[in-house]
Amino acid sequence: AQKVTQVQTEISVVEKEDVTLDCVYETRDTTYYLFWYKQPPSGELVFLIRRNSFDEQNEISGRYSWNFQKSTSSFNFTITASQVVDSAVYFCALSEERSSRQLTFGSGTQLTVLP
Amino acid sequence: DAGVIQSPRHEVTEMGQEVTLRCKPISGHDYLFWYRQTMMRGLELLIYFNNNVPIDDSGMPEDRFSAKMPNASFSTLKIQPSEPRDSAVYFCASSPTTGGGGYTFGSGTRLTVV
């Protein structure tokens, strides 16, 4: 069965600090997809990134970067030079291509960036 | 594309009343999902459809909950009778055939049962 674990429930940083959100996953499929979503205080779920299991290249998008390591089943998310607007709940999620199409979410990490 | 459209955005109802939540997926997406978000249980899948057919409804909490997808552009989630513990945010999402296509979520319906 697929499972996503986000051990950090809450993180608080001061503006301009770097912060890394951890995500560990479990799956039996060889083909799967990993996602990060942001949920700001307004409540919507905002898509950030999708990676497939065959692409372990790290990705950078502005101040955001993602580190995918199959050897440790981790897909960590780093925000560089954090800003107050980054304050939100961040969810890591997993979907399997063959066995189940459902998107399984971690419990989320509440990030608070203080001015 | 207007994205996944959910209605209503907010619903307040009295215990025992019937509640119907609506979702219009993105055109061309073959999969539709209903999720519920609560503080206690986080984001949990209730049911999902493929080509309008329910595939997995194991997440539906009990018989009070039912979901339908009469056509490719419309789905409903109905709770009858509603109870205070059903209070949550309900999200609808759609996805194209392949998992790599990503999942697009609607804005959610915040349901309060008093």
Tab-separated table of C-alpha atoms in Angstrom:
chain	number	residue	atom	x	y	z
A	1	ALA	CA	0.000	0.000	0.000
A	2	GLN	CA	1.176	3.484	-0.728
A	3	LYS	CA	2.077	5.801	2.118
A	4	VAL	CA	3.499	9.281	2.491
A	5	THR	CA	5.096	10.540	5.691
A	6	GLN	CA	5.826	14.140	6.568
A	7	VAL	CA	7.365	14.033	10.014
A	8	GLN	CA	7.564	17.808	10.445
A	9	THR	CA	4.172	18.981	11.644
A	10	GLU	CA	5.131	22.627	12.049
A	11	ILE	CA	8.159	24.675	11.094
A	12	SER	CA	8.760	28.287	11.944
A	13	VAL	CA	11.533	30.352	10.349
A	14	VAL	CA	12.462	33.976	10.056
A	15	GLU	CA	12.186	35.656	6.694
A	16	LYS	CA	15.178	35.076	4.368
A	17	GLU	CA	16.116	31.818	6.035
A	18	ASP	CA	16.256	28.638	3.981
A	19	VAL	CA	13.919	25.842	4.985
A	20	THR	CA	13.605	22.201	3.943
A	21	LEU	CA	10.411	20.189	4.201
A	22	ASP	CA	10.915	16.452	4.377
A	23	CYS	CA	8.854	13.784	2.642
A	24	VAL	CA	9.311	10.014	2.745
A	25	TYR	CA	7.159	7.648	0.732
A	26	GLU	CA	6.382	3.957	0.412
A	27	THR	CA	5.199	2.176	-2.714
A	28	ARG	CA	5.411	-1.213	-4.376
A	29	ASP	CA	5.034	0.133	-7.889
A	30	THR	CA	8.028	0.825	-10.066
A	31	THR	CA	6.182	3.595	-11.844
A	32	TYR	CA	4.874	6.323	-9.604
A	33	TYR	CA	4.571	10.071	-9.338
A	34	LEU	CA	5.410	12.417	-6.530
A	35	PHE	CA	3.828	15.789	-5.953
A	36	TRP	CA	4.015	18.813	-3.721
A	37	TYR	CA	1.002	21.020	-3.107
A	38	LYS	CA	0.727	24.288	-1.217
A	39	GLN	CA	-2.355	25.193	0.784
A	40	PRO	CA	-2.323	28.872	1.758
A	41	PRO	CA	-4.661	30.256	4.427
A	42	SER	CA	-7.310	30.815	1.738
A	43	GLY	CA	-7.661	27.029	1.555
A	44	GLU	CA	-7.142	26.076	-2.065
A	45	LEU	CA	-4.639	23.387	-3.043
A	46	VAL	CA	-1.996	24.797	-5.330
A	47	PHE	CA	0.068	22.437	-7.444
A	48	LEU	CA	3.821	23.018	-7.163
A	49	ILE	CA	5.619	20.121	-8.806
A	50	ARG	CA	5.261	16.610	-10.195
A	51	ARG	CA	8.100	14.106	-10.632
A	52	ASN	CA	7.981	10.607	-12.041
A	53	SER	CA	9.888	7.693	-10.575
A	54	PHE	CA	12.303	7.490	-13.487
A	55	ASP	CA	13.531	11.019	-13.232
A	56	GLU	CA	15.781	11.607	-10.238
A	57	GLN	CA	17.142	14.910	-11.419
A	58	ASN	CA	16.774	17.638	-8.886
A	59	GLU	CA	14.657	20.552	-9.970
A	60	ILE	CA	14.864	24.228	-9.248
A	61	SER	CA	12.141	26.768	-9.845
A	62	GLY	CA	12.999	30.208	-8.582
A	63	ARG	CA	13.378	29.995	-4.823
A	64	TYR	CA	11.978	26.448	-4.787
A	65	SER	CA	14.009	23.297	-5.253
A	66	TRP	CA	13.265	19.617	-4.918
A	67	ASN	CA	15.598	16.726	-4.093
A	68	PHE	CA	14.357	13.288	-5.183
A	69	GLN	CA	16.328	10.286	-3.902
A	70	LYS	CA	14.953	6.836	-4.697
A	71	SER	CA	17.616	5.186	-2.529
A	72	THR	CA	16.058	6.737	0.562
A	73	SER	CA	12.503	7.059	-0.809
A	74	SER	CA	12.556	10.755	-0.167
A	75	PHE	CA	11.332	13.787	-2.024
A	76	ASN	CA	12.347	16.856	-0.051
A	77	PHE	CA	11.384	20.436	-0.771
A	78	THR	CA	13.588	23.449	-0.043
A	79	ILE	CA	12.580	27.080	-0.051
A	80	THR	CA	15.521	29.436	-0.313
A	81	ALA	CA	15.339	32.923	1.179
A	82	SER	CA	11.874	32.333	2.567
A	83	GLN	CA	9.252	35.062	2.480
A	84	VAL	CA	6.166	35.724	4.564
A	85	VAL	CA	3.995	34.778	1.582
A	86	ASP	CA	5.459	31.273	1.760
A	87	SER	CA	3.526	30.695	4.968
A	88	ALA	CA	1.155	27.828	4.237
A	89	VAL	CA	0.610	24.119	4.728
A	90	TYR	CA	2.642	22.046	2.305
A	91	PHE	CA	1.574	18.555	1.296
A	92	CYS	CA	3.627	15.842	-0.295
A	93	ALA	CA	1.642	13.261	-2.283
A	94	LEU	CA	2.108	10.042	-4.229
A	95	SER	CA	0.214	8.284	-7.001
A	96	GLU	CA	0.929	4.895	-8.497
A	97	GLU	CA	0.551	4.333	-12.218
A	98	ARG	CA	-0.679	0.734	-12.156
A	99	SER	CA	-2.096	-0.436	-8.866
A	100	SER	CA	-4.094	2.594	-7.840
A	101	ARG	CA	-4.686	5.981	-9.352
A	102	GLN	CA	-5.554	7.685	-6.125
A	103	LEU	CA	-3.378	10.501	-4.860
A	104	THR	CA	-2.254	9.749	-1.324
A	105	PHE	CA	-1.277	12.727	0.777
A	106	GLY	CA	1.047	13.143	3.689
A	107	SER	CA	-0.251	14.856	6.788
A	108	GLY	CA	1.207	18.186	5.769
A	109	THR	CA	3.750	20.604	7.223
A	110	GLN	CA	2.601	23.974	8.486
A	111	LEU	CA	5.280	26.499	7.537
A	112	THR	CA	5.240	29.876	9.227
A	113	VAL	CA	7.632	32.531	7.990
A	114	LEU	CA	8.021	35.375	10.444
A	115	PRO	CA	8.913	38.886	9.313
B	1	ASP	CA	-9.664	26.369	-19.179
B	2	ALA	CA	-11.679	27.268	-16.095
B	3	GLY	CA	-10.211	24.471	-14.016
B	4	VAL	CA	-12.210	22.215	-11.723
B	5	ILE	CA	-15.347	23.994	-10.597
B	6	GLN	CA	-17.042	23.179	-7.320
B	7	SER	CA	-20.250	24.509	-5.873
B	8	PRO	CA	-21.238	25.772	-3.456
B	9	ARG	CA	-18.118	27.298	-1.885
B	10	HIS	CA	-19.722	27.302	1.521
B	11	GLU	CA	-22.670	25.351	2.874
B	12	VAL	CA	-24.228	25.575	6.292
B	13	THR	CA	-26.986	23.124	7.037
B	14	GLU	CA	-28.802	21.660	9.969
B	15	MET	CA	-28.250	18.159	11.179
B	16	GLY	CA	-30.479	15.708	9.384
B	17	GLN	CA	-30.730	17.702	6.187
B	18	GLU	CA	-29.600	16.446	2.809
B	19	VAL	CA	-26.521	18.099	1.338
B	20	THR	CA	-25.405	17.928	-2.283
B	21	LEU	CA	-21.972	19.039	-3.404
B	22	ARG	CA	-21.252	19.542	-7.091
B	23	CYS	CA	-18.194	19.279	-9.275
B	24	LYS	CA	-17.378	19.999	-12.891
B	25	PRO	CA	-14.042	18.447	-13.899
B	26	ILE	CA	-11.672	19.694	-16.539
B	27	SER	CA	-12.835	18.692	-19.995
B	28	GLY	CA	-10.968	15.652	-21.268
B	29	HIS	CA	-9.928	14.410	-17.857
B	30	ASP	CA	-10.850	10.758	-17.407
B	31	TYR	CA	-10.513	10.580	-13.630
B	32	LEU	CA	-12.490	12.371	-10.974
B	33	PHE	CA	-11.767	12.240	-7.263
B	34	TRP	CA	-13.606	13.376	-4.147
B	35	TYR	CA	-11.480	14.181	-1.106
B	36	ARG	CA	-12.395	15.312	2.387
B	37	GLN	CA	-10.115	17.411	4.577
B	38	THR	CA	-10.446	17.550	8.344
B	39	MET	CA	-8.046	18.511	11.083
B	40	MET	CA	-8.141	15.031	12.549
B	41	ARG	CA	-7.769	12.948	9.403
B	42	GLY	CA	-6.102	15.291	6.929
B	43	LEU	CA	-6.831	14.816	3.237
B	44	GLU	CA	-8.539	11.503	2.629
B	45	LEU	CA	-9.896	10.046	-0.575
B	46	LEU	CA	-13.591	9.265	-0.471
B	47	ILE	CA	-14.215	7.895	-3.961
B	48	TYR	CA	-12.901	8.135	-7.474
B	49	PHE	CA	-14.308	7.583	-10.947
B	50	ASN	CA	-12.757	6.584	-14.232
B	51	ASN	CA	-14.763	7.386	-17.354
B	52	ASN	CA	-17.809	8.050	-15.147
B	53	VAL	CA	-17.600	4.650	-13.463
B	54	PRO	CA	-16.885	4.441	-9.713
B	55	ILE	CA	-13.631	2.539	-9.246
B	56	ASP	CA	-12.947	2.713	-5.531
B	57	ASP	CA	-15.431	3.882	-2.935
B	58	SER	CA	-13.727	2.292	0.052
B	59	GLY	CA	-13.126	5.716	1.540
B	60	MET	CA	-16.797	6.616	1.742
B	61	PRO	CA	-17.424	6.772	5.487
B	62	GLU	CA	-20.859	5.177	5.580
B	63	ASP	CA	-24.105	4.693	3.736
B	64	ARG	CA	-25.115	8.268	4.345
B	65	PHE	CA	-22.616	9.250	1.669
B	66	SER	CA	-23.196	8.639	-2.025
B	67	ALA	CA	-21.547	9.912	-5.175
B	68	LYS	CA	-22.591	9.886	-8.793
B	69	MET	CA	-21.118	10.862	-12.105
B	70	PRO	CA	-23.929	10.853	-14.668
B	71	ASN	CA	-21.694	12.216	-17.419
B	72	ALA	CA	-18.129	13.274	-18.077
B	73	SER	CA	-18.732	16.858	-17.052
B	74	PHE	CA	-20.576	16.546	-13.765
B	75	SER	CA	-20.383	14.749	-10.441
B	76	THR	CA	-22.232	15.025	-7.155
B	77	LEU	CA	-21.461	13.999	-3.604
B	78	LYS	CA	-24.542	13.656	-1.450
B	79	ILE	CA	-24.841	13.304	2.296
B	80	GLN	CA	-28.194	12.224	3.638
B	81	PRO	CA	-28.830	12.718	6.498
B	82	SER	CA	-26.006	15.060	7.428
B	83	GLU	CA	-24.380	15.028	10.860
B	84	PRO	CA	-22.112	17.546	12.638
B	85	ARG	CA	-19.119	15.218	12.203
B	86	ASP	CA	-19.473	15.604	8.439
B	87	SER	CA	-18.283	19.190	8.783
B	88	ALA	CA	-15.161	19.448	6.642
B	89	VAL	CA	-13.808	20.844	3.414
B	90	TYR	CA	-14.659	18.664	0.445
B	91	PHE	CA	-12.415	18.833	-2.592
B	92	CYS	CA	-13.023	17.553	-6.067
B	93	ALA	CA	-10.072	16.859	-8.375
B	94	SER	CA	-9.681	15.604	-11.904
B	95	SER	CA	-6.820	13.999	-13.771
B	96	PRO	CA	-6.093	12.837	-17.299
B	97	THR	CA	-5.543	9.186	-18.125
B	98	THR	CA	-1.924	8.927	-17.118
B	99	GLY	CA	-0.772	9.627	-13.604
B	100	GLY	CA	1.866	11.900	-14.940
B	101	GLY	CA	-0.821	14.255	-16.094
B	102	GLY	CA	-1.232	15.646	-12.662
B	103	TYR	CA	-4.241	16.328	-10.492
B	104	THR	CA	-6.115	19.601	-10.541
B	105	PHE	CA	-8.183	20.473	-7.504
B	106	GLY	CA	-11.245	22.622	-7.241
B	107	SER	CA	-11.485	25.383	-4.654
B	108	GLY	CA	-13.345	23.120	-2.262
B	109	THR	CA	-16.693	23.269	-0.480
B	110	ARG	CA	-16.599	24.141	3.194
B	111	LEU	CA	-19.466	22.257	4.809
B	112	THR	CA	-20.715	23.095	8.261
B	113	VAL	CA	-23.422	20.956	9.808
B	114	VAL	CA	-24.981	22.487	12.917
